[in-house]
mmCIF file of C-alpha atoms in Angstrom:
data_model
loop_
_atom_site.group_PDB
_atom_site.id
_atom_site.type_symbol
_atom_site.label_atom_id
_atom_site.label_comp_id
_atom_site.label_asym_id
_atom_site.label_seq_id
_atom_site.Cartn_x
_atom_site.Cartn_y
_atom_site.Cartn_z
ATOM 1 C CA MET A 1 12.996 42.179 179.066
ATOM 2 C CA THR A 2 14.097 38.524 179.621
ATOM 3 C CA THR A 3 14.566 37.767 182.986
ATOM 4 C CA LEU A 4 16.205 34.790 184.960
ATOM 5 C CA PHE A 5 12.809 33.693 186.012
ATOM 6 C CA ASP A 6 11.572 33.099 182.945
ATOM 7 C CA PRO A 7 11.217 30.043 180.484
ATOM 8 C CA VAL A 8 13.560 28.743 178.031
ATOM 9 C CA GLN A 9 13.732 25.788 175.730
ATOM 10 C CA LEU A 10 17.637 23.719 175.683
ATOM 11 C CA GLY A 11 17.017 21.400 173.235
ATOM 12 C CA ALA A 12 14.419 18.639 174.105
ATOM 13 C CA VAL A 13 14.416 20.215 177.723
ATOM 14 C CA SER A 14 11.835 23.029 178.944
ATOM 15 C CA ALA A 15 13.727 24.535 181.322
ATOM 16 C CA PRO A 16 11.230 27.066 183.870
ATOM 17 C CA ASN A 17 14.210 29.232 184.507
ATOM 18 C CA ARG A 18 17.557 30.308 183.618
ATOM 19 C CA VAL A 19 18.978 29.727 186.436
ATOM 20 C CA LEU A 20 21.316 26.633 185.599
ATOM 21 C CA MET A 21 23.162 24.268 188.312
ATOM 22 C CA ALA A 22 26.847 24.266 186.969
ATOM 23 C CA PRO A 23 28.830 20.783 186.762
ATOM 24 C CA LEU A 24 30.385 20.655 190.621
ATOM 25 C CA THR A 25 33.023 17.354 191.241
ATOM 26 C CA ARG A 26 31.960 16.274 194.695
ATOM 27 C CA GLY A 27 32.891 12.849 195.467
ATOM 28 C CA ARG A 28 30.150 10.520 196.910
ATOM 29 C CA ALA A 29 30.103 7.751 194.777
ATOM 30 C CA THR A 30 31.858 4.250 195.769
ATOM 31 C CA ARG A 31 35.224 3.352 195.229
ATOM 32 C CA ASP A 32 34.416 1.469 192.385
ATOM 33 C CA HIS A 33 32.699 4.824 190.969
ATOM 34 C CA VAL A 34 29.113 3.664 191.711
ATOM 35 C CA PRO A 35 26.583 6.181 192.156
ATOM 36 C CA THR A 36 24.974 6.106 195.843
ATOM 37 C CA PRO A 37 22.244 7.184 197.409
ATOM 38 C CA ILE A 38 22.699 10.580 199.026
ATOM 39 C CA MET A 39 23.611 11.830 195.096
ATOM 40 C CA ALA A 40 19.823 11.104 194.631
ATOM 41 C CA ASP A 41 19.044 13.656 198.443
ATOM 42 C CA TYR A 42 21.332 16.173 197.294
ATOM 43 C CA TYR A 43 20.242 16.377 193.464
ATOM 44 C CA ALA A 44 16.860 16.425 194.200
ATOM 45 C CA GLN A 45 17.124 19.070 196.276
ATOM 46 C CA ARG A 46 18.189 21.337 193.656
ATOM 47 C CA ALA A 47 15.413 20.579 191.269
ATOM 48 C CA SER A 48 14.005 23.925 191.380
ATOM 49 C CA ALA A 49 16.569 24.691 189.187
ATOM 50 C CA GLY A 50 15.891 25.339 184.990
ATOM 51 C CA LEU A 51 18.568 22.561 184.278
ATOM 52 C CA ILE A 52 20.774 20.289 186.526
ATOM 53 C CA ILE A 53 23.677 19.806 184.795
ATOM 54 C CA SER A 54 25.407 16.989 186.918
ATOM 55 C CA GLU A 55 28.831 16.297 188.421
ATOM 56 C CA ALA A 56 31.437 15.469 185.957
ATOM 57 C CA THR A 57 31.005 11.873 185.456
ATOM 58 C CA GLY A 58 33.412 9.088 184.148
ATOM 59 C CA ILE A 59 33.146 7.779 180.229
ATOM 60 C CA SER A 60 35.353 4.579 181.416
ATOM 61 C CA ARG A 61 38.029 3.401 183.586
ATOM 62 C CA GLN A 62 40.688 5.434 181.549
ATOM 63 C CA ALA A 63 38.492 8.379 181.873
ATOM 64 C CA LEU A 64 37.830 8.704 185.662
ATOM 65 C CA GLY A 65 40.793 9.401 187.839
ATOM 66 C CA TRP A 66 38.717 11.555 190.810
ATOM 67 C CA PRO A 67 38.643 9.337 193.660
ATOM 68 C CA TYR A 68 34.560 8.380 194.585
ATOM 69 C CA ALA A 69 33.776 10.508 191.581
ATOM 70 C CA PRO A 70 30.731 8.478 189.764
ATOM 71 C CA GLY A 71 31.275 6.879 185.762
ATOM 72 C CA ILE A 72 28.360 5.941 183.490
ATOM 73 C CA TRP A 73 30.316 3.071 181.862
ATOM 74 C CA SER A 74 28.331 0.141 183.286
ATOM 75 C CA ASP A 75 25.345 -1.834 184.234
ATOM 76 C CA GLU A 76 26.021 -1.659 187.512
ATOM 77 C CA GLN A 77 26.706 2.534 187.377
ATOM 78 C CA VAL A 78 23.454 2.897 185.244
ATOM 79 C CA ALA A 79 21.391 1.049 187.753
ATOM 80 C CA ALA A 80 22.735 3.059 190.670
ATOM 81 C CA TRP A 81 22.097 6.671 188.458
ATOM 82 C CA LYS A 82 18.051 5.766 187.771
ATOM 83 C CA PRO A 83 17.082 6.508 191.667
ATOM 84 C CA VAL A 84 18.572 9.850 191.683
ATOM 85 C CA THR A 85 17.391 10.754 188.154
ATOM 86 C CA GLN A 86 13.917 9.510 189.072
ATOM 87 C CA ALA A 87 14.107 11.558 192.457
ATOM 88 C CA VAL A 88 14.973 14.779 190.606
ATOM 89 C CA HIS A 89 12.379 13.819 188.203
ATOM 90 C CA ASP A 90 9.744 13.125 190.866
ATOM 91 C CA LYS A 91 10.331 17.113 192.321
ATOM 92 C CA GLY A 92 9.822 18.448 188.661
ATOM 93 C CA GLY A 93 13.552 18.905 187.521
ATOM 94 C CA ARG A 94 15.163 17.951 185.111
ATOM 95 C CA ILE A 95 18.890 16.545 185.012
ATOM 96 C CA ILE A 96 21.550 16.205 182.258
ATOM 97 C CA VAL A 97 24.694 13.872 182.928
ATOM 98 C CA GLN A 98 28.504 15.500 181.853
ATOM 99 C CA LEU A 99 30.755 13.030 180.464
ATOM 100 C CA TRP A 100 34.339 13.475 181.325
ATOM 101 C CA HIS A 101 37.500 12.368 180.072
ATOM 102 C CA MET A 102 39.952 13.461 182.156
ATOM 103 C CA GLY A 103 43.194 12.639 179.667
ATOM 104 C CA ARG A 104 46.268 13.406 181.394
ATOM 105 C CA ALA A 105 44.604 14.801 184.647
ATOM 106 C CA VAL A 106 44.700 11.910 186.181
ATOM 107 C CA HIS A 107 47.169 9.337 187.841
ATOM 108 C CA SER A 108 47.496 5.933 187.281
ATOM 109 C CA SER A 109 47.207 4.495 190.777
ATOM 110 C CA VAL A 110 43.491 5.370 190.196
ATOM 111 C CA THR A 111 42.934 4.213 186.900
ATOM 112 C CA GLY A 112 45.581 1.788 186.532
ATOM 113 C CA GLU A 113 47.191 2.842 183.229
ATOM 114 C CA GLN A 114 49.165 5.742 181.732
ATOM 115 C CA PRO A 115 47.088 8.962 181.229
ATOM 116 C CA VAL A 116 46.602 9.532 177.957
ATOM 117 C CA SER A 117 46.253 13.128 176.094
ATOM 118 C CA ALA A 118 46.765 14.507 172.774
ATOM 119 C CA SER A 119 50.804 14.493 173.275
ATOM 120 C CA ALA A 120 53.440 13.428 175.301
ATOM 121 C CA THR A 121 52.894 16.240 178.120
ATOM 122 C CA ALA A 122 51.959 16.157 181.980
ATOM 123 C CA ALA A 123 49.790 18.497 183.997
ATOM 124 C CA PRO A 124 51.282 20.912 186.039
ATOM 125 C CA GLY A 125 50.820 20.023 190.153
ATOM 126 C CA ASP A 126 49.670 17.273 191.896
ATOM 127 C CA ALA A 127 47.010 14.807 191.062
ATOM 128 C CA HIS A 128 44.292 13.475 193.626
ATOM 129 C CA THR A 129 44.526 9.720 194.261
ATOM 130 C CA TYR A 130 42.856 7.362 196.953
ATOM 131 C CA GLU A 131 46.195 7.734 198.758
ATOM 132 C CA GLY A 132 46.706 11.492 198.591
ATOM 133 C CA LYS A 133 48.256 13.442 196.407
ATOM 134 C CA LYS A 134 50.930 12.949 194.039
ATOM 135 C CA PRO A 135 52.805 14.242 190.985
ATOM 136 C CA TYR A 136 51.169 14.141 187.672
ATOM 137 C CA GLU A 137 52.412 11.842 185.225
ATOM 138 C CA THR A 138 53.434 12.515 181.989
ATOM 139 C CA ALA A 139 51.101 11.413 179.511
ATOM 140 C CA ARG A 140 51.240 9.199 176.621
ATOM 141 C CA PRO A 141 50.074 10.712 173.163
ATOM 142 C CA LEU A 142 46.252 8.478 171.677
ATOM 143 C CA ALA A 143 47.507 6.554 168.643
ATOM 144 C CA LEU A 144 45.123 7.046 165.833
ATOM 145 C CA GLU A 145 44.086 3.771 165.806
ATOM 146 C CA GLU A 146 42.641 4.703 169.368
ATOM 147 C CA ILE A 147 40.493 7.350 168.466
ATOM 148 C CA PRO A 148 37.673 5.469 167.160
ATOM 149 C CA GLY A 149 37.182 3.616 170.252
ATOM 150 C CA LEU A 150 37.647 7.055 172.873
ATOM 151 C CA ILE A 151 34.607 7.897 170.295
ATOM 152 C CA ASP A 152 32.888 5.169 171.155
ATOM 153 C CA SER A 153 33.019 5.054 174.734
ATOM 154 C CA TYR A 154 31.778 8.963 174.764
ATOM 155 C CA VAL A 155 28.675 6.953 172.312
ATOM 156 C CA ARG A 156 28.461 4.404 174.960
ATOM 157 C CA ALA A 157 28.098 6.305 178.235
ATOM 158 C CA ALA A 158 25.575 8.774 176.292
ATOM 159 C CA HIS A 159 23.362 5.571 175.671
ATOM 160 C CA ASN A 160 23.751 5.003 178.760
ATOM 161 C CA ALA A 161 22.936 8.441 180.280
ATOM 162 C CA ILE A 162 19.683 7.991 178.468
ATOM 163 C CA ALA A 163 18.830 4.407 179.957
ATOM 164 C CA ALA A 164 19.812 5.875 183.634
ATOM 165 C CA GLY A 165 16.638 8.245 182.839
ATOM 166 C CA PHE A 166 18.769 11.423 182.417
ATOM 167 C CA ASP A 167 17.300 14.160 180.274
ATOM 168 C CA GLY A 168 20.727 14.434 178.072
ATOM 169 C CA VAL A 169 24.322 14.600 178.080
ATOM 170 C CA GLN A 170 26.715 17.595 178.072
ATOM 171 C CA ILE A 171 29.897 16.855 176.721
ATOM 172 C CA HIS A 172 32.740 18.245 179.164
ATOM 173 C CA ALA A 173 35.405 19.741 176.661
ATOM 174 C CA ALA A 174 37.116 22.223 178.998
ATOM 175 C CA ASN A 175 38.680 22.464 182.290
ATOM 176 C CA GLY A 176 42.540 21.412 180.115
ATOM 177 C CA TYR A 177 41.023 17.918 180.180
ATOM 178 C CA LEU A 178 41.194 15.873 177.128
ATOM 179 C CA ILE A 179 39.345 17.223 174.352
ATOM 180 C CA ASP A 180 40.342 20.872 175.732
ATOM 181 C CA GLU A 181 44.402 18.550 175.353
ATOM 182 C CA PHE A 182 42.970 18.539 171.827
ATOM 183 C CA LEU A 183 41.822 21.786 171.060
ATOM 184 C CA ARG A 184 44.695 24.101 172.460
ATOM 185 C CA ASP A 185 47.933 24.761 171.053
ATOM 186 C CA ASN A 186 50.486 24.483 174.553
ATOM 187 C CA SER A 187 49.182 20.646 174.764
ATOM 188 C CA ASN A 188 48.699 19.653 171.473
ATOM 189 C CA PHE A 189 51.951 19.196 169.396
ATOM 190 C CA ARG A 190 50.482 16.412 167.262
ATOM 191 C CA ASP A 191 51.574 16.119 163.401
ATOM 192 C CA ASP A 192 48.367 14.208 161.984
ATOM 193 C CA ALA A 193 45.087 15.287 161.528
ATOM 194 C CA TYR A 194 44.472 16.033 165.199
ATOM 195 C CA GLY A 195 47.073 18.418 165.615
ATOM 196 C CA GLY A 196 48.206 21.845 163.617
ATOM 197 C CA SER A 197 45.781 23.866 162.260
ATOM 198 C CA VAL A 198 43.105 24.935 164.419
ATOM 199 C CA GLU A 199 40.696 23.448 161.916
ATOM 200 C CA ASN A 200 42.492 19.815 162.938
ATOM 201 C CA ARG A 201 42.861 20.444 166.753
ATOM 202 C CA VAL A 202 38.778 20.837 167.210
ATOM 203 C CA ARG A 203 38.239 17.691 165.196
ATOM 204 C CA LEU A 204 37.799 15.895 168.286
ATOM 205 C CA LEU A 205 35.356 18.086 169.617
ATOM 206 C CA GLY A 206 33.316 17.717 166.619
ATOM 207 C CA GLU A 207 33.993 13.858 165.769
ATOM 208 C CA VAL A 208 33.112 13.193 169.543
ATOM 209 C CA THR A 209 29.808 15.644 169.549
ATOM 210 C CA GLN A 210 28.875 14.360 166.062
ATOM 211 C CA ALA A 211 28.314 10.577 167.267
ATOM 212 C CA VAL A 212 27.335 11.926 170.294
ATOM 213 C CA VAL A 213 24.428 13.542 168.565
ATOM 214 C CA ASP A 214 24.236 10.510 165.848
ATOM 215 C CA ALA A 215 23.467 8.335 169.097
ATOM 216 C CA ILE A 216 20.835 10.248 171.029
ATOM 217 C CA GLY A 217 19.839 12.991 169.258
ATOM 218 C CA ALA A 218 21.057 17.063 168.858
ATOM 219 C CA ASP A 219 18.575 17.897 171.064
ATOM 220 C CA ARG A 220 19.822 15.980 173.752
ATOM 221 C CA VAL A 221 23.667 16.910 173.318
ATOM 222 C CA SER A 222 25.283 19.600 174.549
ATOM 223 C CA VAL A 223 28.826 21.014 175.081
ATOM 224 C CA ARG A 224 30.771 22.744 177.663
ATOM 225 C CA LEU A 225 33.980 25.358 176.327
ATOM 226 C CA SER A 226 36.476 27.196 179.024
ATOM 227 C CA PRO A 227 37.878 29.522 175.882
ATOM 228 C CA ASN A 228 39.708 32.078 177.949
ATOM 229 C CA GLY A 229 42.988 31.590 179.817
ATOM 230 C CA ASP A 230 44.811 28.875 182.038
ATOM 231 C CA SER A 231 43.236 26.153 182.908
ATOM 232 C CA GLN A 232 45.024 23.006 184.452
ATOM 233 C CA GLY A 233 48.002 24.406 182.877
ATOM 234 C CA VAL A 234 46.024 24.169 179.314
ATOM 235 C CA ASN A 235 46.098 27.322 177.033
ATOM 236 C CA ASP A 236 46.139 28.613 173.585
ATOM 237 C CA SER A 237 47.993 31.609 171.990
ATOM 238 C CA ASP A 238 45.003 32.597 169.988
ATOM 239 C CA PRO A 239 41.946 31.606 171.568
ATOM 240 C CA ALA A 240 40.216 33.678 169.627
ATOM 241 C CA SER A 241 40.419 31.847 166.563
ATOM 242 C CA LEU A 242 40.274 28.369 167.772
ATOM 243 C CA PHE A 243 37.265 29.118 169.488
ATOM 244 C CA ALA A 244 35.270 31.055 167.048
ATOM 245 C CA HIS A 245 35.952 27.929 165.005
ATOM 246 C CA ALA A 246 35.053 25.418 167.628
ATOM 247 C CA ALA A 247 31.513 27.309 167.823
ATOM 248 C CA ASP A 248 31.169 27.294 163.945
ATOM 249 C CA VAL A 249 31.386 23.616 164.378
ATOM 250 C CA LEU A 250 29.097 23.005 167.033
ATOM 251 C CA ASP A 251 26.703 25.226 165.563
ATOM 252 C CA ALA A 252 26.796 23.396 162.131
ATOM 253 C CA ILE A 253 25.915 20.146 164.496
ATOM 254 C CA GLY A 254 22.891 21.791 166.086
ATOM 255 C CA ILE A 255 23.911 20.966 169.714
ATOM 256 C CA ALA A 256 21.123 22.140 172.403
ATOM 257 C CA PHE A 257 23.312 24.610 173.727
ATOM 258 C CA LEU A 258 26.449 25.486 174.905
ATOM 259 C CA GLU A 259 27.924 26.309 177.904
ATOM 260 C CA LEU A 260 30.896 28.540 178.626
ATOM 261 C CA ARG A 261 32.995 29.143 181.633
ATOM 262 C CA GLU A 262 34.984 32.045 181.769
ATOM 263 C CA PRO A 263 36.731 33.184 184.594
ATOM 264 C CA GLY A 264 37.394 36.826 185.163
ATOM 265 C CA PRO A 265 40.856 38.489 186.195
ATOM 266 C CA ASP A 266 39.461 38.677 190.004
ATOM 267 C CA GLY A 267 38.359 34.902 189.582
ATOM 268 C CA THR A 268 37.280 33.087 193.157
ATOM 269 C CA PHE A 269 37.859 29.851 191.527
ATOM 270 C CA GLY A 270 40.340 30.161 188.840
ATOM 271 C CA ALA A 271 41.832 33.989 187.441
ATOM 272 C CA THR A 272 43.172 35.091 183.927
ATOM 273 C CA ASP A 273 43.579 38.144 182.166
ATOM 274 C CA VAL A 274 42.530 36.471 178.597
ATOM 275 C CA PRO A 275 39.409 38.474 177.708
ATOM 276 C CA ARG A 276 36.221 36.521 178.209
ATOM 277 C CA GLN A 277 35.469 35.376 174.276
ATOM 278 C CA SER A 278 31.355 34.709 174.526
ATOM 279 C CA PRO A 279 30.708 37.844 172.326
ATOM 280 C CA LEU A 280 33.095 36.586 169.644
ATOM 281 C CA ILE A 281 31.263 32.872 170.029
ATOM 282 C CA ARG A 282 28.104 34.521 170.030
ATOM 283 C CA GLN A 283 28.586 36.164 166.556
ATOM 284 C CA HIS A 284 29.313 32.298 165.622
ATOM 285 C CA PHE A 285 26.877 30.127 167.787
ATOM 286 C CA LYS A 286 23.095 30.360 167.477
ATOM 287 C CA GLY A 287 21.604 28.310 169.215
ATOM 288 C CA PRO A 288 21.205 29.064 173.210
ATOM 289 C CA LEU A 289 24.425 30.194 174.987
ATOM 290 C CA VAL A 290 25.160 29.383 178.695
ATOM 291 C CA LEU A 291 27.630 31.236 180.446
ATOM 292 C CA ASN A 292 29.121 30.588 183.840
ATOM 293 C CA SER A 293 31.625 31.975 186.705
ATOM 294 C CA ASP A 294 31.447 33.972 189.677
ATOM 295 C CA TYR A 295 27.577 35.109 188.569
ATOM 296 C CA ASP A 296 25.469 37.106 190.702
ATOM 297 C CA ALA A 297 22.127 38.303 190.189
ATOM 298 C CA GLU A 298 22.926 41.561 188.948
ATOM 299 C CA ARG A 299 25.392 40.459 186.484
ATOM 300 C CA ALA A 300 23.467 37.557 185.322
ATOM 301 C CA GLN A 301 20.323 39.663 184.395
ATOM 302 C CA ALA A 302 22.581 41.803 182.797
ATOM 303 C CA ASP A 303 24.099 39.999 180.848
ATOM 304 C CA LEU A 304 20.639 38.271 179.639
ATOM 305 C CA ALA A 305 19.155 41.551 178.831
ATOM 306 C CA SER A 306 21.941 42.226 176.853
ATOM 307 C CA GLY A 307 21.499 38.888 174.782
ATOM 308 C CA LEU A 308 24.776 37.848 175.091
ATOM 309 C CA ALA A 309 23.527 35.012 177.166
ATOM 310 C CA ASP A 310 20.041 32.610 177.249
ATOM 311 C CA ALA A 311 20.922 31.128 180.771
ATOM 312 C CA ILE A 312 23.315 31.252 183.709
ATOM 313 C CA SER A 313 24.798 28.125 185.285
ATOM 314 C CA PHE A 314 25.608 28.256 188.630
ATOM 315 C CA GLY A 315 28.171 26.514 190.508
ATOM 316 C CA ARG A 316 29.217 26.906 194.021
ATOM 317 C CA PRO A 317 25.912 29.693 194.942
ATOM 318 C CA LEU A 318 23.390 26.505 193.970
ATOM 319 C CA MET A 319 25.842 23.880 195.960
ATOM 320 C CA ALA A 320 25.192 25.911 198.997
ATOM 321 C CA ASN A 321 21.783 27.164 198.497
ATOM 322 C CA PRO A 322 19.298 24.042 197.434
ATOM 323 C CA ASP A 323 16.401 26.960 196.880
ATOM 324 C CA LEU A 324 18.129 28.944 195.015
ATOM 325 C CA VAL A 325 16.045 30.251 192.465
ATOM 326 C CA GLU A 326 14.030 31.203 195.181
ATOM 327 C CA ARG A 327 16.397 33.107 196.988
ATOM 328 C CA LEU A 328 17.370 35.334 194.207
ATOM 329 C CA ARG A 329 13.656 35.801 193.186
ATOM 330 C CA THR A 330 13.088 37.132 196.523
ATOM 331 C CA ASP A 331 16.780 39.117 197.210
ATOM 332 C CA ALA A 332 16.972 36.760 200.212
ATOM 333 C CA PRO A 333 20.840 36.208 201.970
ATOM 334 C CA LEU A 334 23.091 33.432 200.745
ATOM 335 C CA ASN A 335 24.449 30.620 202.529
ATOM 336 C CA PRO A 336 28.297 30.814 201.656
ATOM 337 C CA PRO A 337 29.704 27.436 200.938
ATOM 338 C CA ARG A 338 31.913 25.608 203.521
ATOM 339 C CA GLU A 339 35.397 24.638 203.727
ATOM 340 C CA MET A 340 36.572 22.969 200.478
ATOM 341 C CA THR A 341 37.588 20.296 202.437
ATOM 342 C CA THR A 342 33.637 19.149 202.258
ATOM 343 C CA TRP A 343 33.189 19.984 198.816
ATOM 344 C CA TYR A 344 34.694 16.386 197.846
ATOM 345 C CA GLY A 345 33.134 14.513 200.598
ATOM 346 C CA PRO A 346 32.351 11.758 201.838
ATOM 347 C CA THR A 347 29.671 12.440 204.628
ATOM 348 C CA ALA A 348 26.334 14.385 203.955
ATOM 349 C CA GLU A 349 28.043 17.860 206.083
ATOM 350 C CA GLY A 350 28.381 20.446 202.626
ATOM 351 C CA TYR A 351 26.199 18.311 200.369
ATOM 352 C CA THR A 352 23.142 18.017 201.392
ATOM 353 C CA ASP A 353 22.838 19.983 204.869
ATOM 354 C CA TYR A 354 22.385 23.791 203.316
ATOM 355 C CA PRO A 355 19.154 24.516 204.820
ATOM 356 C CA THR A 356 16.372 26.178 202.323
ATOM 357 C CA LEU A 357 14.730 29.543 203.415
ATOM 358 C CA GLU A 358 12.027 27.385 204.601
ATOM 359 C CA GLN A 359 13.649 25.467 206.828
ATOM 360 C CA GLU A 360 15.627 28.441 208.180
ATOM 361 C CA LYS A 361 12.697 30.353 208.917
ATOM 362 C CA ALA A 362 10.774 26.939 210.872
ATOM 363 C CA ALA A 363 13.889 27.009 212.960
ATOM 364 C CA ALA A 364 14.054 30.454 214.090
#
């Protein structure tokens, strides 16, 4: 029987176990979105995970509206990422970067321009800014002539990721951000080649993914989707048809793996009554499938044993337990995550100060 501690091949990455680190927004970069030395410490502490998927990382100034989140569009950012990837590799780990365009989920006070999206819509609630929370603004629809430039931004970011020492990239197409806004029918009201039918709404995802694959190789490219339920106001009336087709497109491109964020009705960081789409997607995507959201060891093992998943990505458990693999292997107690205010910066608290089992024993 396959276990969490068996190796798995994820494209070019030979993961020694199936406990992956899910992407987690943290906010320890500079105001100019340049990675900082503490980020090297943070990721190196978690190098025993089968694969680290980095925090969401902006592909351009337009794309990045989260205060103190890192980017990967400039030479300065690439240079600052190199010590981070080197620190992980020095500990025997593997790390890929998640490529992020936040779409309408930004504020102009951070990006310097009006948000863009599939259509003229606004996200619900408030955006995080350097001056505190502000109501989301109505986005302008991306013009057809802008889409090639958008795709080029993903390609440039992917090239930069390889130059920075990452083992690959993940295209963030989930959680109500730009690509997800194109995918789902309550945020995409276009009447051109990128709107209307399922095939049209999946077009941007396919074009971005193919372009990134052409740039750095299919074995170094993965995608994240959130196929069930509302995410930051983005939803779809027929997720089964939509995400089955998306899975077909990604399968044909031949990406390294597909990750799904699937909260349940009792989700602790987002909840929905919309059923998980992973059983359907498993029928359409033949590559490695990574599942995420509120997993513990028992549930993770069950989905691996059934063949539904090839690996499980853990978010908050790995945030709070740098040695999560060892804790799961030995059935040791887990550290609980600290207050949410510590998740997003700016200090080491709730970031690099979670103890390992070895440190706990030494302090006892």
